[in-house]
Coordinates of C-alpha atoms and ligand atoms in Angstrom, one line a residue:
M1 CA 108.2 76.8 30.4
N2 CA 105.7 76.3 33.4
D3 CA 101.9 77.1 31.9
E4 CA 100.3 79.0 34.8
P5 CA 101.9 81.3 37.2
D6 CA 103.2 79.8 40.3
L7 CA 103.3 82.8 42.8
L8 CA 100.1 83.7 44.4
I9 CA 100.3 87.9 45.6
G10 CA 96.9 89.1 46.7
G11 CA 94.9 86.8 44.9
A12 CA 96.0 87.0 41.6
W13 CA 98.4 84.5 40.5
T14 CA 101.6 85.7 38.8
R15 CA 105.3 85.2 37.5
A16 CA 108.1 86.8 38.7
A17 CA 109.0 90.4 38.6
D18 CA 111.9 90.0 36.7
G19 CA 111.0 86.7 35.0
G20 CA 112.8 84.4 36.2
T21 CA 112.4 80.6 36.6
R22 CA 114.3 77.5 38.4
R23 CA 113.9 73.8 37.5
I24 CA 112.4 71.2 39.6
I25 CA 114.6 68.3 39.6
N26 CA 113.3 64.9 40.2
P27 CA 115.8 62.9 42.1
A28 CA 115.3 59.8 41.9
D29 CA 117.0 60.4 37.9
G30 CA 118.0 63.7 37.4
S31 CA 115.3 64.4 35.3
V32 CA 113.1 67.8 35.1
V33 CA 109.9 67.3 36.6
A34 CA 108.7 71.0 36.2
T35 CA 109.5 74.3 36.2
V36 CA 108.1 77.5 38.4
D37 CA 108.1 80.9 38.9
E38 CA 110.8 81.9 40.8
A39 CA 110.5 84.9 42.8
T40 CA 112.3 88.1 43.7
P41 CA 112.9 89.8 47.3
E42 CA 110.4 92.7 45.5
D43 CA 107.5 90.0 45.1
A44 CA 108.1 88.7 48.3
R45 CA 107.9 92.3 49.4
R46 CA 104.5 92.3 47.5
A47 CA 103.5 89.0 48.8
V48 CA 103.7 90.4 53.0
A49 CA 102.0 93.9 51.5
A50 CA 98.7 92.2 50.6
A51 CA 98.8 89.9 53.4
R52 CA 100.0 93.1 55.5
A53 CA 96.4 94.8 53.5
A54 CA 94.6 91.7 54.2
F55 CA 94.9 91.5 57.7
D56 CA 94.2 95.7 58.4
E57 CA 91.6 96.1 55.8
G58 CA 90.1 92.9 55.2
A59 CA 87.5 90.5 56.3
W60 CA 88.9 87.2 57.7
P61 CA 90.7 88.5 60.7
A62 CA 86.9 89.0 62.2
T63 CA 85.0 85.9 60.0
P64 CA 83.0 83.8 62.7
V65 CA 85.0 81.3 63.9
A66 CA 82.6 78.7 62.1
E67 CA 83.2 80.1 59.0
R68 CA 86.9 79.3 59.5
A69 CA 86.6 76.7 60.4
A70 CA 84.3 75.6 57.2
L71 CA 87.1 76.3 55.0
L72 CA 89.7 74.3 56.7
T73 CA 87.1 71.7 56.5
R74 CA 86.6 72.4 52.3
I75 CA 90.5 72.3 52.1
A76 CA 90.3 69.2 53.7
D77 CA 88.0 67.8 51.4
L78 CA 89.8 68.9 48.4
L79 CA 92.8 67.6 49.4
A80 CA 91.3 63.9 50.1
R81 CA 89.8 64.6 46.6
D82 CA 93.3 65.3 45.0
K83 CA 94.9 63.1 47.2
E84 CA 96.4 60.4 44.8
E85 CA 97.9 63.4 42.2
L86 CA 99.4 65.4 45.6
A87 CA 101.1 61.9 46.3
R88 CA 102.6 61.6 43.2
L89 CA 103.8 65.4 43.2
E90 CA 105.5 64.7 47.0
T91 CA 107.8 61.6 45.6
A92 CA 108.5 63.1 42.0
D93 CA 109.7 66.6 43.9
T94 CA 110.9 65.2 47.1
G95 CA 112.1 61.3 46.1
K96 CA 110.3 59.7 48.9
T97 CA 108.3 56.2 48.6
L98 CA 104.8 57.0 47.3
A99 CA 103.6 55.1 49.6
E100 CA 105.4 58.0 52.1
S101 CA 103.4 60.2 49.9
R102 CA 100.1 59.1 50.8
I103 CA 100.8 59.1 54.2
D104 CA 101.8 62.1 54.4
I105 CA 98.7 64.0 52.9
D106 CA 96.6 61.9 54.9
D107 CA 98.0 63.4 57.8
V108 CA 98.2 66.7 55.9
I109 CA 94.0 66.5 55.7
S110 CA 94.1 65.6 59.5
V111 CA 95.7 68.6 60.6
F112 CA 93.3 70.5 58.6
R113 CA 90.3 68.8 60.3
Y114 CA 91.7 68.5 63.9
Y115 CA 92.1 72.3 64.0
A116 CA 88.2 73.0 62.7
N117 CA 87.9 71.3 65.1
L118 CA 89.8 72.9 68.2
V119 CA 89.0 76.8 66.6
G120 CA 85.5 76.1 67.5
T121 CA 85.9 74.7 70.6
Q122 CA 88.0 77.7 72.1
A123 CA 86.6 79.8 75.1
D124 CA 87.1 83.8 76.6
R125 CA 88.8 83.1 79.8
V126 CA 86.7 85.5 82.4
I127 CA 87.7 86.6 85.4
D128 CA 86.2 87.6 89.1
V129 CA 88.4 90.6 90.2
G130 CA 86.2 90.8 92.5
D131 CA 84.2 93.5 91.8
P132 CA 80.2 92.5 90.0
A133 CA 80.5 95.8 88.0
V134 CA 84.0 95.0 85.9
L135 CA 84.1 92.2 83.3
S136 CA 87.2 90.8 83.1
R137 CA 87.8 88.4 80.1
V138 CA 90.9 87.4 78.0
V139 CA 89.9 86.8 74.8
R140 CA 92.6 85.4 71.7
E141 CA 93.1 87.0 68.3
P142 CA 95.4 86.8 65.5
I143 CA 98.6 87.8 65.4
G144 CA 98.3 89.0 61.8
V145 CA 100.9 88.5 59.0
C146 CA 102.3 85.3 58.9
V147 CA 105.8 84.0 57.7
L148 CA 105.9 80.6 57.0
I149 CA 109.3 79.0 55.8
A150 CA 108.9 74.8 55.1
P151 CA 111.6 72.6 54.3
W152 CA 112.3 69.8 51.3
N153 CA 111.8 66.4 53.4
Y154 CA 108.2 66.7 54.2
P155 CA 107.4 69.8 52.3
L156 CA 103.4 69.5 52.2
L157 CA 103.4 68.1 55.7
Q158 CA 105.0 71.0 57.0
I159 CA 103.6 74.1 55.6
S160 CA 100.9 72.7 56.5
W161 CA 100.9 72.2 60.4
K162 CA 101.9 76.4 59.8
V163 CA 99.4 77.0 57.5
A164 CA 95.8 75.1 59.1
P165 CA 96.7 77.2 62.3
A166 CA 97.6 80.4 61.0
L167 CA 93.8 80.0 58.5
A168 CA 92.1 79.0 62.1
A169 CA 93.8 81.3 64.5
G170 CA 92.4 84.2 61.4
C171 CA 95.5 85.2 60.5
T172 CA 96.7 86.4 56.8
M173 CA 100.1 85.1 55.3
V174 CA 102.7 84.1 52.6
A175 CA 104.4 80.9 52.3
K176 CA 107.5 80.1 51.5
P177 CA 108.1 76.3 50.3
S178 CA 111.7 75.0 50.1
E179 CA 112.8 75.8 46.5
V180 CA 113.9 72.2 46.0
T181 CA 110.4 70.9 46.4
P182 CA 108.2 73.5 45.5
L183 CA 105.5 71.7 43.6
S184 CA 103.0 69.9 46.4
T185 CA 102.4 73.5 48.0
I186 CA 102.0 75.4 44.8
A187 CA 99.5 72.3 44.1
F188 CA 98.1 73.0 47.5
V189 CA 97.6 76.7 47.1
R190 CA 96.0 76.1 43.6
L191 CA 93.4 73.4 46.6
A192 CA 93.0 76.4 49.2
V193 CA 91.5 79.0 46.8
E194 CA 89.6 76.7 44.9
A195 CA 87.8 76.3 48.7
G196 CA 87.9 80.1 48.9
V197 CA 90.3 81.2 50.9
P198 CA 89.8 85.4 50.6
D199 CA 92.1 87.0 48.3
G200 CA 95.2 88.1 50.1
V201 CA 94.7 86.0 53.3
L202 CA 97.5 83.2 51.7
N203 CA 100.0 84.4 50.0
L204 CA 102.7 82.0 47.7
V205 CA 106.5 83.0 46.7
Q206 CA 108.6 80.2 45.9
G207 CA 113.0 81.0 45.7
S208 CA 115.9 80.5 47.2
G209 CA 115.4 81.4 51.0
A210 CA 119.2 83.4 50.9
A211 CA 117.1 85.5 48.2
L212 CA 114.0 86.4 50.0
G213 CA 115.0 85.9 53.2
E214 CA 115.5 89.4 54.3
A215 CA 112.2 90.6 52.7
L216 CA 110.4 87.9 55.0
T217 CA 112.1 87.5 57.7
S218 CA 113.7 91.9 58.5
N219 CA 110.3 92.6 57.3
P220 CA 108.6 95.2 59.7
D221 CA 105.3 94.4 58.2
V222 CA 105.3 91.0 59.3
D223 CA 104.0 89.6 63.2
F224 CA 105.1 86.2 63.4
I225 CA 107.9 83.8 61.1
S226 CA 107.8 79.9 61.9
F227 CA 110.3 78.4 60.4
T228 CA 111.1 74.9 59.9
G229 CA 114.7 74.2 58.8
G230 CA 118.0 73.7 59.2
L231 CA 120.0 75.5 62.4
A232 CA 122.3 77.7 60.6
T233 CA 118.9 79.3 58.7
G234 CA 117.1 79.1 62.0
K235 CA 119.9 80.9 63.7
I236 CA 119.8 83.9 60.4
I237 CA 115.8 84.5 60.6
S238 CA 116.0 84.8 64.5
R239 CA 118.6 87.5 64.2
A240 CA 116.3 88.9 61.2
A241 CA 113.3 88.6 63.2
A242 CA 115.0 90.3 66.2
D243 CA 115.2 94.0 64.8
N244 CA 111.6 94.3 64.5
V245 CA 111.3 92.6 67.7
T246 CA 108.9 90.1 65.2
K247 CA 107.9 86.8 67.1
V248 CA 109.8 83.3 66.0
A249 CA 109.2 79.9 66.3
V250 CA 112.0 77.6 64.7
E251 CA 112.2 74.2 64.4
L252 CA 115.7 72.8 63.4
G253 CA 116.0 68.9 63.3
G254 CA 117.5 66.6 65.4
K255 CA 120.4 64.6 66.8
N256 CA 118.1 61.6 68.4
P257 CA 118.8 58.8 70.5
H258 CA 117.4 55.2 70.1
I259 CA 118.0 53.7 73.9
V260 CA 117.8 49.8 73.4
F261 CA 117.8 48.0 77.1
A262 CA 119.0 44.9 77.1
D263 CA 115.5 43.7 78.5
A264 CA 113.5 45.3 75.4
D265 CA 111.3 43.0 73.0
W266 CA 114.1 41.8 70.7
D267 CA 112.3 42.1 66.7
S268 CA 110.1 45.7 67.7
S269 CA 113.2 47.0 68.5
V270 CA 115.6 46.0 65.7
D271 CA 112.9 46.9 63.2
Q272 CA 112.5 49.8 64.8
V273 CA 115.5 51.0 65.1
L274 CA 116.0 50.3 61.2
T275 CA 112.7 52.8 60.3
G276 CA 113.6 55.4 62.9
V277 CA 116.6 56.0 61.3
F278 CA 116.6 55.0 57.3
L279 CA 113.0 55.8 56.4
H280 CA 113.2 58.6 53.7
S281 CA 116.2 57.9 54.0
G282 CA 117.0 59.8 57.1
Q283 CA 115.9 62.6 56.3
V284 CA 113.6 62.9 58.8
C285 CA 114.0 65.5 61.8
S286 CA 113.4 63.3 64.1
A287 CA 114.7 60.0 62.5
G288 CA 117.0 58.3 65.3
T289 CA 119.9 58.6 64.0
R290 CA 122.3 57.4 68.0
L291 CA 122.1 54.0 68.4
I292 CA 122.3 53.8 71.9
V293 CA 122.5 50.0 72.9
E294 CA 123.5 47.9 76.7
E295 CA 126.7 46.7 76.2
S296 CA 125.7 42.9 76.8
I297 CA 123.4 42.8 73.4
A298 CA 125.4 45.7 71.1
D299 CA 127.6 43.0 69.1
D300 CA 124.3 40.7 68.4
F301 CA 121.8 43.5 67.9
V302 CA 124.2 45.9 65.7
A303 CA 125.3 42.8 63.7
E304 CA 120.9 41.9 63.0
L305 CA 120.6 45.2 62.3
A306 CA 123.5 45.5 59.6
S307 CA 121.8 42.5 58.1
R308 CA 118.3 43.8 57.6
A309 CA 119.8 47.0 56.4
E310 CA 121.6 45.3 53.5
R311 CA 118.0 43.7 52.8
I312 CA 116.2 47.3 52.4
R313 CA 115.0 48.1 48.7
V314 CA 116.8 51.1 47.8
G315 CA 115.1 52.5 44.6
P316 CA 113.0 55.5 43.2
G317 CA 109.6 56.2 45.2
L318 CA 107.5 55.5 42.2
D319 CA 108.5 51.5 41.3
P320 CA 106.5 50.1 44.3
A321 CA 109.4 47.4 45.4
S322 CA 111.1 50.1 46.7
E323 CA 111.2 50.6 50.8
T324 CA 113.3 54.2 50.6
G325 CA 114.2 56.3 47.7
P326 CA 116.7 59.1 47.2
L327 CA 118.8 61.9 48.7
V328 CA 116.8 64.8 47.6
S329 CA 119.6 66.4 45.9
E330 CA 123.2 66.2 44.5
E331 CA 124.4 68.4 46.7
H332 CA 123.0 66.9 50.1
R333 CA 124.2 63.7 49.0
A334 CA 128.0 65.2 48.3
K335 CA 126.8 66.2 51.9
V336 CA 126.1 63.0 53.5
E337 CA 129.2 61.4 51.3
N338 CA 131.4 63.8 53.6
Y339 CA 129.9 63.0 56.7
V340 CA 131.0 59.3 55.8
A341 CA 134.2 60.0 55.2
L342 CA 134.8 62.0 58.3
G343 CA 133.4 58.9 60.6
I344 CA 135.8 57.0 58.8
S345 CA 139.1 59.5 59.7
E346 CA 137.2 60.1 63.1
G347 CA 137.8 56.3 63.8
A348 CA 134.5 55.2 64.2
K349 CA 134.2 51.6 62.3
L350 CA 132.0 51.2 59.1
V351 CA 129.8 48.3 59.8
T352 CA 127.1 48.4 56.5
G353 CA 126.9 51.0 53.4
G354 CA 129.1 54.5 53.1
V355 CA 128.5 54.1 49.3
R356 CA 126.5 54.4 46.4
P357 CA 124.7 51.7 45.1
S358 CA 125.7 49.9 42.4
D359 CA 122.9 49.2 40.5
P360 CA 123.4 50.8 37.1
A361 CA 119.5 52.0 37.0
L362 CA 120.7 53.7 39.9
A363 CA 122.5 55.5 38.6
A364 CA 121.2 58.7 37.6
G365 CA 118.9 59.1 40.5
Y366 CA 121.4 60.8 43.8
F367 CA 120.8 57.3 46.5
F368 CA 123.1 56.4 49.4
L369 CA 123.3 52.7 50.7
P370 CA 121.8 52.8 54.5
T371 CA 125.1 53.1 56.7
I372 CA 125.8 51.9 60.0
F373 CA 128.9 53.4 62.2
D374 CA 129.9 51.1 65.0
H375 CA 131.6 52.2 68.1
C376 CA 130.9 55.7 68.0
D377 CA 132.1 57.7 71.2
R378 CA 130.7 61.6 71.6
S379 CA 133.8 63.3 70.4
M380 CA 132.5 62.4 67.0
R381 CA 131.1 65.1 64.4
I382 CA 129.2 62.1 63.3
V383 CA 127.8 62.2 66.8
Q384 CA 126.7 65.2 67.5
E385 CA 125.6 66.5 63.9
E386 CA 122.7 66.4 62.0
T387 CA 123.8 64.3 58.6
F388 CA 120.2 64.2 57.5
G389 CA 121.3 61.1 55.6
P390 CA 121.1 57.2 56.2
I391 CA 123.3 57.3 59.2
L392 CA 123.4 54.8 62.1
T393 CA 126.0 56.1 65.0
V394 CA 126.2 53.6 67.6
E395 CA 126.4 53.9 71.2
R396 CA 127.2 51.7 74.1
F397 CA 126.0 52.1 77.6
T398 CA 126.2 49.6 80.8
T399 CA 124.3 51.5 83.2
E400 CA 120.8 53.5 83.1
A401 CA 122.6 56.8 84.2
E402 CA 125.3 56.2 81.9
A403 CA 122.3 55.6 78.9
I404 CA 120.5 59.1 80.2
R405 CA 123.9 61.0 79.8
L406 CA 124.3 59.8 76.5
G407 CA 120.6 60.8 75.4
N408 CA 121.2 64.2 76.2
D409 CA 124.6 64.7 75.5
T410 CA 123.4 66.7 72.0
E411 CA 123.0 70.2 71.6
Y412 CA 119.3 69.0 70.1
G413 CA 116.3 68.2 71.7
L414 CA 114.2 67.3 69.6
A415 CA 112.9 63.4 69.4
A416 CA 114.1 60.2 71.6
G417 CA 112.9 56.9 72.2
V418 CA 113.5 54.2 74.8
R419 CA 113.2 50.1 74.5
T420 CA 113.1 48.5 77.9
S421 CA 110.2 46.0 79.4
D422 CA 111.0 47.2 82.8
A423 CA 108.3 49.7 82.8
A424 CA 109.1 51.7 86.5
R425 CA 112.9 52.5 84.2
G426 CA 110.8 52.9 81.4
E427 CA 109.3 56.3 82.6
R428 CA 112.2 57.0 84.4
V429 CA 114.5 57.6 82.0
V430 CA 112.0 59.1 79.1
R431 CA 111.2 62.0 82.4
A432 CA 115.2 62.0 82.9
L433 CA 115.6 63.3 79.0
R434 CA 115.6 66.4 77.3
H435 CA 113.2 66.4 74.2
G436 CA 110.4 67.8 72.6
T437 CA 109.4 63.7 72.1
V438 CA 110.0 61.0 73.7
W439 CA 108.5 57.4 72.3
L440 CA 108.3 54.5 75.2
N441 CA 108.3 50.8 73.5
D442 CA 107.9 52.7 69.7
F443 CA 109.6 55.2 67.4
G444 CA 108.4 58.2 65.0
Y445 CA 104.3 58.1 65.5
Y446 CA 102.5 61.8 66.3
T447 CA 99.7 63.1 66.6
P448 CA 97.5 66.3 65.3
G449 CA 96.6 66.6 69.1
A450 CA 99.9 66.5 70.5
E451 CA 102.4 69.1 70.3
W452 CA 105.6 69.0 68.0
G453 CA 108.7 70.7 68.8
G454 CA 112.1 70.8 70.0
F455 CA 114.4 71.4 73.3
K456 CA 117.9 73.2 73.0
K457 CA 118.8 74.0 69.6
S458 CA 115.8 71.9 68.3
G459 CA 113.8 75.0 68.7
N460 CA 111.6 77.0 70.1
G461 CA 107.5 77.3 70.1
R462 CA 105.4 74.4 69.2
E463 CA 103.2 72.9 66.0
L464 CA 100.4 70.9 66.4
G465 CA 98.4 70.4 69.3
P466 CA 96.6 73.2 71.0
T467 CA 100.6 75.0 71.5
G468 CA 100.6 75.1 67.6
L469 CA 97.2 77.1 67.4
A470 CA 98.1 79.7 70.1
E471 CA 101.6 80.7 68.6
Y472 CA 98.9 82.5 65.9
Q473 CA 97.4 84.3 68.3
E474 CA 97.7 87.5 70.5
I475 CA 96.3 87.5 74.2
K476 CA 94.3 90.2 75.1
H477 CA 92.8 91.1 78.3
I478 CA 89.6 93.3 78.5
W479 CA 88.3 95.4 81.6
H480 CA 85.6 96.5 80.9
N481 CA 84.0 98.3 84.0
T482 CA 79.7 98.8 83.4
A483 CA 79.5 101.3 85.9
P484 CA 82.6 103.4 85.8
K485 CA 83.3 106.4 88.4
P486 CA 86.5 108.5 89.2
A487 CA 89.7 106.2 90.4
E488 CA 90.1 109.0 93.6
W489 CA 93.7 108.5 93.9
F490 CA 94.4 112.3 93.8
K491 CA 92.3 114.0 95.9
G492 CA 94.6 117.6 96.7
I493 CA 92.6 119.7 94.0
Ligands
TXE501 O1 117.5 74.0 54.9 P1 117.3 75.2 55.1 P2 118.7 72.9 53.8 C1 118.9 70.3 58.1 C2 119.3 69.2 57.4 C3 119.9 69.7 56.4 C4 120.5 71.4 56.9 C5 120.2 72.2 55.8 O2 120.6 68.9 58.4 O3 121.1 69.1 55.6 O4 119.1 71.6 57.4 O5 119.3 71.8 55.0 C6 114.7 78.8 53.6 N1 115.9 83.3 55.6 N2 117.1 69.9 57.5 O6 120.1 73.9 52.8 O7 118.5 76.9 54.0 C7 114.9 77.9 52.3 O8 114.9 78.4 51.4 C8 114.7 83.3 55.1 C9 116.5 69.4 58.7 O9 118.0 72.6 52.5 O10 117.6 75.4 56.3 C10 113.8 76.6 52.8 O11 112.8 76.9 52.5 N3 114.6 81.5 55.1 C11 115.3 70.4 58.5 C12 113.8 76.7 54.5 O12 114.8 77.8 54.7 C13 115.8 80.8 54.7 C14 114.4 69.5 57.3 C15 115.1 75.9 55.1 O13 116.1 75.8 54.2 C16 116.7 81.4 54.2 C17 115.5 70.7 56.0 C18 117.1 82.7 54.9 N4 118.0 83.6 55.1 C19 116.5 70.2 56.6 N5 118.1 80.5 54.1 C20 114.1 69.9 59.8 N6 114.0 70.6 60.7 O14 113.3 69.2 59.6 C21 117.2 78.7 53.9 N7 115.9 79.8 53.7

């Protein structure tokens, strides 16, 4: 049994209404890391009601910007204080390497610092309407009660991309981490309370999305839903929200092309294609899962990739020797294994991987070896669907136009990479690709000041950057006539 209650509703830590709990599993060995309270739909409704009351009757929405920014900075300071503990929790829960978890926590800290700074620089817009008696201003106000739903691959990072701008904007919120990986978010919310977040402003429920979804997303008391997760869930949430005309922003993953021209720098290309797809065992929405490589170098390029992939050290995230960890759950590994079987049946050539590691020391975890399929084409499901595992597919091209066509031939549009030493061609291809982030001669990087989000079925709305704050703000035009006079339209009386 867990020691302290894990749900935060209206400033009170509480257990689930029905006393339900869930065991959280370490994917590296199948052991139980913790048992956490599992909210019921009634708990979720109470959490939304608490956020509604804090917004409608509480002080937070009208708290001066400088005070809101100071809270974000205090949260960042406490995150820095507890960085190591949070990183260890993240690794125990997700399986990712400790080195990666530490980078995640650093990024979380910088997101809070970024929004603390940004919110203080926002100014109202004043419009000259041609009448000196009229003050016309466009002001930003908090959008209201936000529901923030996060996935399991970057638990704390994803929730922080939502909580930080929501707090900065003056919103109140209910956060729901993935039921698979709630631990870092619970620890984070305890820190936010320590930093002084007012009662009811930040509420926390965790539990199955299917069970809590309706209470959170069909709830007329909610003003905005920010969701990161799978495409199928994104559609369900968007439909649920439509009935109340609730604003929704969704980030739904990608099937991201990494295009390599023959003139690209060889060593950095091989290395970054490898990292781009196998980091965190491919459980990354922006993973470069589709290698699109110029025919003239394809055989050599794939051969070197395969030999590097076979040397990747797969192992528990807490072992400093591991370079990538397990998949997040047994169910998820089964899904990835199904995709491997599908790829083989579709006629793709399995170059390496496709199986679990043979090391008996890893048998209890949900490990899977880096996998490469060559000679893939656009008709194959492994080329079109998000496998969310360590699977790279290889397609070949001969002309720039073909590379662009292949790069855009996906229903997703989250991220893409282009590698060439021809700067003019690089710019042409980058501009022609319909993806929300495009890296030229690099892959996988982002920064809090630049927007993140998808074209097409990768979603709508943006996180990070000024747009990531604007999502949490309503725009109000205030027309103030300082010298009122009749309109003099109807003169017949
Ligand atoms: O995600 P879900 P899953 C992709 C990846 C993966 C697939 C499914 O391809 O294999 O999605 O993963 C909550 N109402 N991504 O099933 O279900 C859920 O509890 C409200 C891409 O784990 O979308 C969790 O908090 N909420 C992705 C969150 O939604 C609901 C990262 C995400 O879970 C809900 C992860 C409902 N009806 C997986 N149903 C990315 N974009 O990075 C579920 N949830």
